[in-house]
DNA sequence: CCGTTCTAGTTGTATAGTACAACTTGACCG
DNA sequence: CGGTCAAGTTGTACTATACAACTAGAACGG
């Protein structure tokens, strides 16, 4: 086996390990906001309002899944829905103030955790690792073999 | 923000993206074997037989979860349990022939998917990326901030 | 040697996240 | 208009998971 093949297998194995653990630990870290909710809130923050359908398409989730997630987030007071005056089928989703706060807080705690874990990495390695991850995910058309 | 801090944030974001997608796509790739089952089977293959408790500890899963997973795998004829003659509380788990076959087949298809996705990466990058992932996961004492 | 305590595993119950299918409401097009 | 398309919701089902209560077997200490 070539070095490249060995490397591919390692990547596969390590990504699998990582994937298996991710959600559970995210939940443990901040029980108030699941990984999905966090992601959706983050998206809303970035875009400053978007439709449920966009979220579904962007994250390769079923619209019913998004619908329920959004319902829960609204229930929790983290997002609000505004009826699009142009098209009454559409609800434009916005973060509430509480949503922004929680998002910031969770982002903060996640960032701290990552920082701690990566604390003893040389900067050059961090930069390269970040680039690799970006390249890896970019090669993934939201729904293929991304485990 | 320093370059290192930026890199840490990118790593965090990309890992999150990856984590969110992983399970679903694994399921799509080979519906016959979930990510968890695959991992457990792989472990069994590596060790050539181990106890359910070891699996639970190693993967930070509840013993009840492992118990049900194993039950399903046994039902499917992929593993078999042998009562430890030394200690009748213990069931030593072994892959069956069918289990080995399916495991090999899924490993094959997963490997192919990864290979394809990483096809245009230079070998040096693959090797470094693999090393980074290994280091990252190794820094994770099975239950901390590994998302 | 027997009772207490520990360990392995199972089972009951609950929850989250997810998908698919059926439906409702509103828009758009000819 | 009327048919078709798009956005969301709701019903239903399944998987992975955890926690708690339980059973069965082992081990240790008086």
Coordinates of C-alpha atoms (C1' of nucleotides) in Angstrom, one line a residue:
Chain A
X1 CA 0.0 0.0 0.0
X2 CA 1.3 3.4 -0.9
X3 CA 1.7 6.2 1.7
X4 CA -1.2 7.9 0.1
X5 CA -3.4 4.9 0.5
X6 CA -2.4 4.5 4.1
X7 CA -3.1 8.1 4.7
X8 CA -6.6 7.8 3.1
X9 CA -7.4 5.0 5.5
X10 CA -6.3 6.9 8.5
X11 CA -8.4 9.9 7.4
X12 CA -11.3 7.6 7.0
X13 CA -10.9 6.0 10.4
X14 CA -10.3 9.2 12.3
X15 CA -13.1 11.0 10.6
X16 CA -15.4 8.1 11.6
X17 CA -14.2 8.2 15.2
X18 CA -14.8 11.9 15.3
X19 CA -18.2 11.7 13.7
X20 CA -19.4 9.1 16.1
X21 CA -18.5 11.1 19.1
X22 CA -19.5 14.6 17.9
X23 CA -23.1 15.0 18.7
X24 CA -23.1 13.4 22.0
X25 CA -20.3 15.6 23.3
X26 CA -21.9 18.7 21.8
X27 CA -25.0 17.8 23.8
X28 CA -23.0 17.4 26.9
X29 CA -21.2 20.7 26.4
X30 CA -24.2 22.8 26.1
X31 CA -27.4 20.9 26.7
X32 CA -29.5 24.0 25.9
X33 CA -28.6 23.9 22.2
X34 CA -28.1 20.8 20.1
X35 CA -25.6 20.7 17.3
X36 CA -28.4 21.1 14.8
X37 CA -30.0 24.1 16.6
X38 CA -26.7 25.6 17.0
X39 CA -26.0 25.3 13.3
X40 CA -29.3 26.7 12.3
X41 CA -29.0 29.6 14.6
X42 CA -25.6 30.3 13.3
X43 CA -26.9 30.3 9.8
X44 CA -29.6 32.7 10.7
X45 CA -27.1 35.0 12.3
X46 CA -24.8 35.0 9.3
X47 CA -27.5 35.7 6.8
X48 CA -29.7 37.7 9.0
X49 CA -32.9 36.0 8.2
X50 CA -33.8 33.3 5.8
X51 CA -36.5 30.8 4.9
X52 CA -36.9 27.3 6.3
X53 CA -36.6 25.9 2.9
X54 CA -33.2 27.5 2.5
X55 CA -32.0 25.9 5.7
X56 CA -33.3 22.5 4.6
X57 CA -31.6 22.7 1.2
X58 CA -28.3 24.1 2.7
X59 CA -28.0 21.4 5.3
X60 CA -29.5 18.6 3.4
X61 CA -32.3 18.2 5.9
X62 CA -35.9 17.3 5.3
X63 CA -38.3 20.3 5.4
X64 CA -40.3 18.6 8.1
X65 CA -37.2 18.3 10.2
X66 CA -36.4 22.0 9.8
X67 CA -40.0 22.8 10.5
X68 CA -39.9 21.1 13.8
X69 CA -36.5 22.5 14.7
X70 CA -37.7 25.9 14.0
X71 CA -40.9 25.4 15.9
X72 CA -38.8 24.3 19.0
X73 CA -36.5 27.3 18.6
X74 CA -39.5 29.6 18.3
X75 CA -41.0 28.0 21.4
X76 CA -37.8 28.6 23.2
X77 CA -37.9 32.2 22.1
X78 CA -34.7 32.1 20.1
X79 CA -36.1 32.8 16.7
X80 CA -39.1 34.5 15.4
X81 CA -41.0 34.1 12.1
X82 CA -42.1 37.0 10.0
X83 CA -44.5 36.4 7.3
X84 CA -43.1 37.6 4.0
X85 CA -45.4 40.3 2.7
X86 CA -44.4 39.4 -0.9
X87 CA -45.3 35.8 -0.6
X88 CA -47.6 34.6 2.2
X89 CA -46.3 31.0 1.9
X90 CA -43.0 32.2 3.1
X91 CA -41.8 32.8 6.7
X92 CA -38.6 34.7 7.1
X93 CA -36.8 33.5 10.2
X94 CA -34.9 35.9 12.4
X95 CA -32.9 35.5 15.5
X96 CA -34.4 37.1 18.6
X97 CA -32.3 38.9 21.0
X98 CA -32.3 35.9 23.3
X99 CA -31.3 33.8 20.3
X100 CA -28.3 36.0 19.7
X101 CA -27.3 35.8 23.2
X102 CA -27.5 32.1 23.5
X103 CA -25.7 31.6 20.2
X104 CA -22.9 33.9 21.3
X105 CA -22.6 32.1 24.6
X106 CA -22.5 28.6 23.1
X107 CA -20.1 29.8 20.4
X108 CA -18.0 31.1 23.2
X109 CA -17.9 27.9 25.1
X110 CA -17.3 25.8 22.0
X111 CA -14.5 28.1 21.0
X112 CA -13.0 27.8 24.4
X113 CA -13.2 24.0 24.3
X114 CA -11.5 23.9 20.9
X115 CA -8.9 26.4 21.9
X116 CA -8.0 24.3 24.9
X117 CA -7.8 21.1 23.0
X118 CA -5.6 22.7 20.3
X119 CA -3.6 24.7 22.8
X120 CA -0.3 23.0 22.3
X121 CA -0.4 22.8 18.5
X122 CA 2.1 25.0 16.7
X123 CA 0.5 27.7 14.7
X124 CA 1.7 26.4 11.4
X125 CA -0.1 23.1 12.0
X126 CA -3.3 24.8 13.0
X127 CA -3.3 26.8 9.9
X128 CA -2.7 23.8 7.7
X129 CA -5.2 21.6 9.5
X130 CA -7.8 24.3 9.1
X131 CA -7.1 24.5 5.4
X132 CA -7.3 20.7 5.0
X133 CA -10.7 20.6 6.8
X134 CA -12.0 23.3 4.6
X135 CA -10.8 21.7 1.5
X136 CA -12.3 18.4 2.6
X137 CA -15.7 19.8 3.4
X138 CA -15.7 21.9 0.3
X139 CA -15.4 18.7 -1.8
X140 CA -18.6 17.5 -0.3
X141 CA -21.7 18.5 -2.2
X142 CA -23.9 18.3 0.9
X143 CA -25.1 14.8 0.8
X144 CA -22.3 12.5 -0.5
X145 CA -19.8 10.4 1.3
X146 CA -19.1 12.9 4.1
X147 CA -18.3 10.7 6.9
Chain B
X1 CA -7.1 37.9 16.1
X2 CA -3.9 36.0 15.5
X3 CA -3.6 33.5 12.7
X4 CA -3.7 30.7 15.2
X5 CA -7.0 32.0 16.6
X6 CA -8.5 32.2 13.1
X7 CA -7.3 28.7 12.4
X8 CA -8.9 27.4 15.6
X9 CA -12.2 28.9 14.6
X10 CA -12.0 27.5 11.1
X11 CA -11.3 24.1 12.6
X12 CA -14.2 24.4 14.9
X13 CA -16.6 25.4 12.1
X14 CA -15.5 22.8 9.7
X15 CA -15.5 20.0 12.3
X16 CA -19.1 21.1 13.1
X17 CA -20.1 20.9 9.5
X18 CA -18.6 17.6 9.1
X19 CA -20.1 16.2 12.3
X20 CA -23.5 17.3 11.4
X21 CA -23.4 15.5 8.1
X22 CA -21.6 12.4 9.0
X23 CA -24.2 9.9 10.2
X24 CA -26.8 10.6 7.7
X25 CA -24.4 10.1 4.8
X26 CA -23.0 7.0 6.3
X27 CA -26.5 5.7 6.4
X28 CA -27.1 6.6 2.8
X29 CA -23.9 4.9 1.7
X30 CA -24.6 1.5 3.2
X31 CA -28.0 1.2 4.8
X32 CA -27.2 -2.3 5.9
X33 CA -24.7 -1.1 8.5
X34 CA -25.0 2.0 10.6
X35 CA -21.9 4.0 11.6
X36 CA -22.1 2.5 15.1
X37 CA -22.5 -1.0 14.0
X38 CA -19.7 -0.6 11.6
X39 CA -17.5 0.7 14.3
X40 CA -18.3 -2.1 16.7
X41 CA -17.8 -4.7 14.0
X42 CA -14.5 -3.2 13.2
X43 CA -13.4 -3.2 16.8
X44 CA -14.4 -6.9 17.0
X45 CA -12.4 -7.7 14.0
X46 CA -9.3 -5.9 15.2
X47 CA -9.4 -7.5 18.6
X48 CA -10.8 -10.8 17.6
X49 CA -13.4 -10.9 20.3
X50 CA -14.2 -8.7 23.3
X51 CA -16.8 -8.0 25.9
X52 CA -19.7 -5.7 25.5
X53 CA -18.4 -3.7 28.5
X54 CA -15.2 -3.0 26.7
X55 CA -17.0 -1.7 23.7
X56 CA -19.1 0.6 25.9
X57 CA -16.0 1.9 27.6
X58 CA -14.0 2.3 24.5
X59 CA -16.7 4.2 22.6
X60 CA -18.2 6.1 25.5
X61 CA -21.5 4.4 25.0
X62 CA -24.0 3.2 27.6
X63 CA -23.9 -0.5 28.2
X64 CA -27.6 -0.7 27.3
X65 CA -26.9 0.9 24.0
X66 CA -24.2 -1.6 23.3
X67 CA -26.4 -4.4 24.5
X68 CA -29.1 -3.5 22.0
X69 CA -26.6 -2.9 19.2
X70 CA -25.1 -6.3 19.8
X71 CA -28.5 -7.9 20.0
X72 CA -29.3 -6.5 16.6
X73 CA -26.0 -7.6 15.2
X74 CA -26.5 -11.1 16.6
X75 CA -30.0 -11.1 15.2
X76 CA -28.6 -10.2 11.8
X77 CA -26.1 -13.1 12.1
X78 CA -23.1 -10.8 12.1
X79 CA -21.7 -11.5 15.6
X80 CA -22.0 -14.4 18.0
X81 CA -21.7 -14.4 21.7
X82 CA -19.8 -17.1 23.5
X83 CA -20.2 -17.4 27.2
X84 CA -16.9 -17.0 29.0
X85 CA -16.2 -20.3 30.8
X86 CA -14.1 -18.4 33.4
X87 CA -16.8 -16.0 34.2
X88 CA -20.4 -16.7 33.4
X89 CA -21.4 -13.1 33.5
X90 CA -19.3 -12.4 30.5
X91 CA -20.1 -12.9 26.9
X92 CA -17.2 -12.8 24.5
X93 CA -18.3 -11.4 21.2
X94 CA -17.0 -12.6 17.9
X95 CA -17.6 -11.8 14.3
X96 CA -19.3 -14.5 12.3
X97 CA -18.2 -15.2 8.8
X98 CA -21.1 -13.2 7.5
X99 CA -20.0 -10.4 9.8
X100 CA -16.6 -10.4 8.4
X101 CA -17.9 -10.4 4.9
X102 CA -20.2 -7.4 5.4
X103 CA -17.6 -5.6 7.3
X104 CA -15.1 -6.1 4.5
X105 CA -17.6 -5.0 2.0
X106 CA -18.6 -1.8 3.8
X107 CA -15.0 -1.0 4.5
X108 CA -14.4 -1.4 0.8
X109 CA -17.2 0.9 -0.2
X110 CA -16.3 3.5 2.4
X111 CA -12.7 3.4 1.4
X112 CA -13.6 3.8 -2.2
X113 CA -15.7 6.9 -1.3
X114 CA -12.9 8.4 0.7
X115 CA -10.4 7.7 -2.0
X116 CA -12.5 9.3 -4.6
X117 CA -13.1 12.4 -2.6
X118 CA -9.4 12.7 -1.8
X119 CA -8.3 11.7 -5.2
X120 CA -6.8 15.0 -6.3
X121 CA -5.0 15.7 -3.0
X122 CA -1.2 15.6 -3.2
X123 CA 0.2 12.7 -1.2
X124 CA 2.1 15.0 1.2
X125 CA -1.2 16.7 2.1
X126 CA -2.9 13.4 2.7
X127 CA -0.2 12.3 5.0
X128 CA -0.3 15.5 7.0
X129 CA -4.0 15.6 7.2
X130 CA -4.1 12.1 8.5
X131 CA -1.6 12.9 11.1
X132 CA -3.5 16.0 12.2
X133 CA -6.7 14.1 12.6
X134 CA -5.0 11.4 14.5
X135 CA -3.5 14.0 16.8
X136 CA -6.8 15.7 17.2
X137 CA -8.7 12.6 18.2
X138 CA -6.0 11.4 20.4
X139 CA -6.3 14.5 22.4
X140 CA -9.9 13.6 23.1
X141 CA -10.3 11.5 26.2
X142 CA -13.5 9.9 24.9
X143 CA -16.2 12.2 26.1
X144 CA -14.9 15.8 26.0
X145 CA -15.3 18.5 23.5
X146 CA -15.0 16.3 20.4
X147 CA -17.3 18.0 18.1
Chain C
dC1 C1' -19.2 -20.4 54.4
dC2 C1' -22.5 -17.1 53.9
dG3 C1' -23.9 -12.4 53.3
dT4 C1' -22.6 -8.0 51.2
dT5 C1' -21.0 -5.8 47.6
dC6 C1' -19.4 -5.5 43.0
dT7 C1' -19.7 -6.4 37.8
dA8 C1' -21.9 -7.8 33.2
dG9 C1' -25.6 -7.6 30.8
dT10 C1' -30.8 -6.9 29.8
dT11 C1' -35.1 -4.6 29.8
dG12 C1' -38.3 -0.6 30.5
dT13 C1' -39.0 3.9 29.5
dA14 C1' -38.0 8.4 27.5
dT15 C1' -35.9 11.7 24.3
dA16 C1' -33.9 13.7 20.1
dG17 C1' -33.2 13.8 15.4
dT18 C1' -34.5 12.3 11.4
dA19 C1' -37.3 10.8 7.0
dC20 C1' -41.3 10.1 4.1
dA21 C1' -46.0 10.8 2.9
dA22 C1' -50.2 13.2 3.1
dC23 C1' -52.1 17.5 3.6
dT24 C1' -53.0 22.9 3.5
dT25 C1' -52.3 27.2 1.9
dG26 C1' -50.9 30.4 -1.1
dA27 C1' -48.7 31.8 -5.8
dC28 C1' -48.2 31.6 -10.6
dC29 C1' -49.2 30.6 -15.4
dG30 C1' -51.8 29.7 -19.4
Chain D
dC1 C1' -60.6 30.7 -13.7
dG2 C1' -58.2 25.9 -13.1
dG3 C1' -54.3 23.2 -12.9
dT4 C1' -49.8 23.0 -11.2
dC5 C1' -46.0 24.3 -8.3
dA6 C1' -43.9 25.8 -3.8
dA7 C1' -43.6 26.5 1.4
dG8 C1' -44.7 24.6 5.6
dT9 C1' -47.1 21.5 8.9
dT10 C1' -48.6 17.3 10.8
dG11 C1' -49.0 12.2 11.2
dT12 C1' -46.2 8.3 11.7
dA13 C1' -42.2 5.5 12.1
dC14 C1' -37.5 4.4 13.0
dT15 C1' -32.7 4.7 15.1
dA16 C1' -29.5 5.9 18.4
dT17 C1' -29.1 7.1 22.6
dA18 C1' -29.3 7.6 28.0
dC19 C1' -30.8 6.5 32.7
dA20 C1' -32.8 3.6 36.0
dA21 C1' -34.2 -0.7 37.7
dC22 C1' -33.4 -5.3 37.6
dT23 C1' -31.1 -10.3 37.3
dA24 C1' -27.3 -13.3 37.5
dG25 C1' -23.0 -14.4 38.6
dA26 C1' -18.3 -13.5 41.2
dA27 C1' -15.4 -12.0 45.0
dC28 C1' -14.2 -10.7 49.3
dG29 C1' -14.3 -10.3 54.4
dG30 C1' -15.6 -11.6 58.7

